[in-house]
DNA sequence: CTTGAACCTCTAGCAGCTAGAGGATGTATC
DNA sequence: GATACATCCTCTAGCTGCTAGAGGTTCAAG
């Protein structure tokens, strides 16, 4: 019987976060002591580890919900899990591409700054005028 | 005299977002018609473009606030603007590193999935057991 | 039996918007 | 001048994924 604090330490998840996962139905409601404190078993520890690990790989809570669901039904074909992972991979690659463009632009900005007055600062100039950009970049909401 | 809708179209910013920027003090309060509708001038259009462009480059609203402030004082040395851009560049590079590790892991997951049942799906298996990971990855909150 | 760490619930906050309700204004056309 | 209708207004609440704090209770060790 594990307390929420133990679970927290074992998985590196904040206590509040565990309760949050329960609230949104990602973690099941655990048993309680007479006094009303949560007590977990190993299955729940595994589930939380799964969630955390998936989060580290960048999956959204919705995606994780699906993955958990698939994981709970070992006889279903695993195409879906595969598709979710592929989707995630694609997203990661897209984000990387965008970041690459940003890096190029930022490097150029920083490089060209000659250390004078803000009035002729290249950094600010570039920000003022998009047309100076050599690469395409659209980061917002990434 | 530009309406908020015109500003919106010219900068690719949602009307609501412009009002939000005003609310948090990033955009100045514009003039109003007798009826109370906002009317902008070109200086304000430039300012919004600056903000948007900075957002596209991934700067936080706080960073943008600083950059705008610097931009408003052309006689100050531009070290600060430079420092902000460097900071941003560093962040972008860190995010790229993390994404690279994630991509490796995701690729491996997807690659090893043989298309059977979820019960022996490699994707789910990897998520279940962090120790199978070949690379370090810590993405959460990135 | 007392102490004190860990637990409980509840509310509100973070970034950076976005959406919708419910109503007023501005402009073009007749 | 009337009408139509796109656009504007304010206000509130929602999104993701947590995180922090107030104010109070429970558990386990000594």
Coordinates of C-alpha atoms in Angstrom, one line a residue, chain B residues 8-93:
Chain B
X8 CA -5.8 42.1 -37.7
X9 CA -5.6 41.3 -41.4
X10 CA -2.3 43.2 -42.0
X11 CA -0.5 41.4 -39.2
X12 CA -2.2 38.1 -39.2
X13 CA -3.2 38.6 -35.6
X14 CA -6.7 37.8 -34.3
X15 CA -8.8 40.7 -33.2
X16 CA -9.2 39.2 -29.8
X17 CA -5.4 38.9 -29.5
X18 CA -4.9 42.5 -30.3
X19 CA -7.3 43.5 -27.6
X20 CA -5.5 41.1 -25.3
X21 CA -2.2 42.7 -26.0
X22 CA -3.7 46.0 -25.1
X23 CA -5.1 44.6 -21.9
X24 CA -1.8 43.4 -20.7
X25 CA -0.1 46.7 -21.7
X26 CA 1.9 45.4 -24.7
X27 CA -0.1 47.6 -27.1
X28 CA -1.0 51.1 -26.1
X29 CA -4.6 52.2 -25.8
X30 CA -5.5 53.5 -29.2
X31 CA -7.8 56.4 -30.0
X32 CA -11.5 55.8 -30.3
X33 CA -14.3 56.9 -32.5
X34 CA -17.2 58.7 -30.9
X35 CA -19.0 55.4 -30.8
X36 CA -16.1 53.8 -28.9
X37 CA -14.4 51.8 -31.6
X38 CA -10.6 51.5 -31.7
X39 CA -8.7 53.4 -34.4
X40 CA -5.0 52.8 -35.0
X41 CA -2.2 54.6 -36.8
X42 CA 0.9 53.3 -38.6
X43 CA 3.1 53.5 -35.5
X44 CA 0.8 51.1 -33.8
X45 CA 0.7 48.8 -36.8
X46 CA 4.5 48.7 -36.7
X47 CA 4.5 47.9 -33.1
X48 CA 2.1 45.0 -33.6
X49 CA 4.2 43.7 -36.4
X50 CA 7.2 43.9 -34.1
X51 CA 5.4 41.9 -31.5
X52 CA 4.1 39.3 -33.9
X53 CA 7.5 38.8 -35.5
X54 CA 9.1 38.4 -32.2
X55 CA 6.5 35.9 -31.2
X56 CA 7.2 34.0 -34.4
X57 CA 10.8 33.8 -33.3
X58 CA 9.7 32.4 -30.0
X59 CA 10.2 35.3 -27.7
X60 CA 8.0 35.4 -24.6
X61 CA 5.7 38.3 -24.1
X62 CA 7.9 39.4 -21.2
X63 CA 11.0 39.4 -23.5
X64 CA 9.1 41.3 -26.1
X65 CA 8.1 43.9 -23.5
X66 CA 11.8 44.4 -22.9
X67 CA 12.7 44.5 -26.5
X68 CA 10.0 47.1 -27.2
X69 CA 11.3 49.1 -24.4
X70 CA 14.8 49.0 -25.8
X71 CA 13.5 49.8 -29.2
X72 CA 11.8 52.9 -27.8
X73 CA 15.2 54.2 -26.5
X74 CA 17.5 54.4 -29.5
X75 CA 20.4 55.9 -27.5
X76 CA 20.9 53.2 -25.0
X77 CA 23.7 50.6 -25.7
X78 CA 22.2 47.5 -27.3
X79 CA 23.9 44.9 -25.1
X80 CA 20.6 44.1 -23.5
X81 CA 18.7 43.4 -26.7
X82 CA 21.6 41.3 -27.8
X83 CA 21.5 39.4 -24.5
X84 CA 17.9 38.7 -24.9
X85 CA 18.4 37.3 -28.3
X86 CA 21.3 35.2 -27.2
X87 CA 19.2 33.8 -24.4
X88 CA 16.5 33.0 -26.8
X89 CA 19.0 31.3 -29.1
X90 CA 20.2 29.2 -26.3
X91 CA 16.7 28.1 -25.4
X92 CA 16.0 27.2 -29.0
X93 CA 19.2 25.1 -29.1

